[in-house]
């Protein structure tokens, strides 16, 4: 048979059939695995066999999820973790050492920023940031002799900036630097950073991959030699993904492609309908020609994704009124759910920061982020419109 399409593999990859002849994938909810004799156990511990030993190291349900992610991303190998942050942290700690420098895009997920700016320096790992719209020359100028890894997120959370993967991929190759990309917002059915030269791809599987707001999970996939180091670090330090969560996430991958198509078409509809609304100062969606990096988005993404951002003219008070006026959209600290979610960072998640601190991380007073769900697009739009009328 010819090599199957990636989305077929996401549906069909499954743990080896057991004697029960199950059709849907079984759940291997077990902490450890047994051996028939001391010789088999010795061989497993000596890495002479692939037998499972203990679920902190490997587990069939976790491996099934990882294999599907590798197929979707076009990666050689992977390791799944308990959350997106443990995937990010594991990829840093396994590959960086004292004296190394990490070059990162400035617009990154809040907890990733905390890891880079607060914890990496404790281990003698230096970092610096470039702007998400930096030119090739600006990126290249920021590379130091000890730069070991380039880290970026595209589209960025929450600003939806797009970073040119082809440009950074070439730059990383030229300088022999590991390129590590957080592909959480796009998912592999929409964007595959490895095709543009990324060595590693990290995910929060908590978001679109679960897609139904049930479990936390993460995964890092990419070059076999790098994943080996990440695996060895994680198997000793313990951020393993629970088999139960892996079983949920593996079933979720069977529907990722169809879900993301609908999330994206609903989001494009919402973005188009709202772009000239009188209460909105500006609106960002990667697949709208008005997006500053529209041509890059078109080049590297198959669709615009499920997130729409806009800036309310009325600032922080308008943002608060908008959220409080919503009747259907949920107010919750997550994204990538079947249910549409609205967030206003300035009055909620980032309310503790000063105005200047918020400005520094691109959280403007009237910034609203909509994670567009799978409800009927007219119902999503109507709820947003009636709330906009009140702010
Ligand atoms: C949520 C998120 C993370 C962290 O993932 P968790 O599963 O919450 O640990 C990392 N990167 C991005 C872009 C995210 O949105």
Coordinates of N, CA and C and ligand atoms in Angstrom, one line a residue, residues 83-85 109 112 153 157 182 184-185 204 206-207 217 335, ligand 1:
X83 N 1.8 18.3 30.3 CA 1.2 19.6 30.0 C 2.1 20.2 28.9
X84 N 1.5 21.2 28.3 CA 2.4 22.0 27.3 C 3.6 22.5 27.9
X85 N 3.5 23.1 29.2 CA 4.6 23.7 29.8 C 5.7 22.7 30.1
X109 N 3.8 32.7 24.9 CA 2.9 32.4 26.0 C 3.5 32.8 27.3
X112 N 5.7 30.5 29.4 CA 7.0 30.2 28.7 C 7.9 31.4 29.0
X153 N 6.9 31.0 18.6 CA 5.6 30.6 18.6 C 4.9 31.3 17.4
X157 N 0.4 33.8 21.0 CA -0.7 33.9 21.9 C -0.4 35.1 22.8
X182 N 6.7 26.4 19.0 CA 5.5 26.1 19.6 C 4.4 26.2 18.6
X184 N 1.2 25.3 18.9 CA -0.1 25.1 19.6 C -1.3 25.7 18.9
X185 N -1.1 27.0 18.4 CA -2.2 27.7 17.8 C -2.6 27.2 16.5
X204 N 1.0 22.4 23.4 CA 0.1 22.2 24.5 C -1.1 21.4 23.8
X206 N -3.5 20.4 25.4 CA -4.6 20.9 26.2 C -5.6 21.7 25.3
X207 N -5.1 22.3 24.3 CA -5.9 23.3 23.5 C -6.6 22.6 22.4
X217 N -2.3 18.1 28.5 CA -1.3 17.3 27.9 C -0.3 18.1 27.1
X335 N -8.5 27.8 25.8 CA -8.9 28.1 24.4 C -8.9 26.8 23.6
Ligands
LIG1 C1 -1.6 27.0 26.8 C2 -0.3 27.1 26.0 C3 0.9 26.6 26.5 C4 1.0 25.8 27.8 O1 0.3 24.6 27.8 P1 -0.4 23.9 29.1 O2 -0.9 22.7 28.5 O3 -1.4 24.8 29.6 O4 0.8 23.6 30.0 C5 2.0 26.8 25.7 N1 2.0 27.5 24.6 C6 0.9 28.0 24.1 C7 0.9 28.8 22.9 C8 -0.3 27.9 24.8 O5 -1.4 28.5 24.4

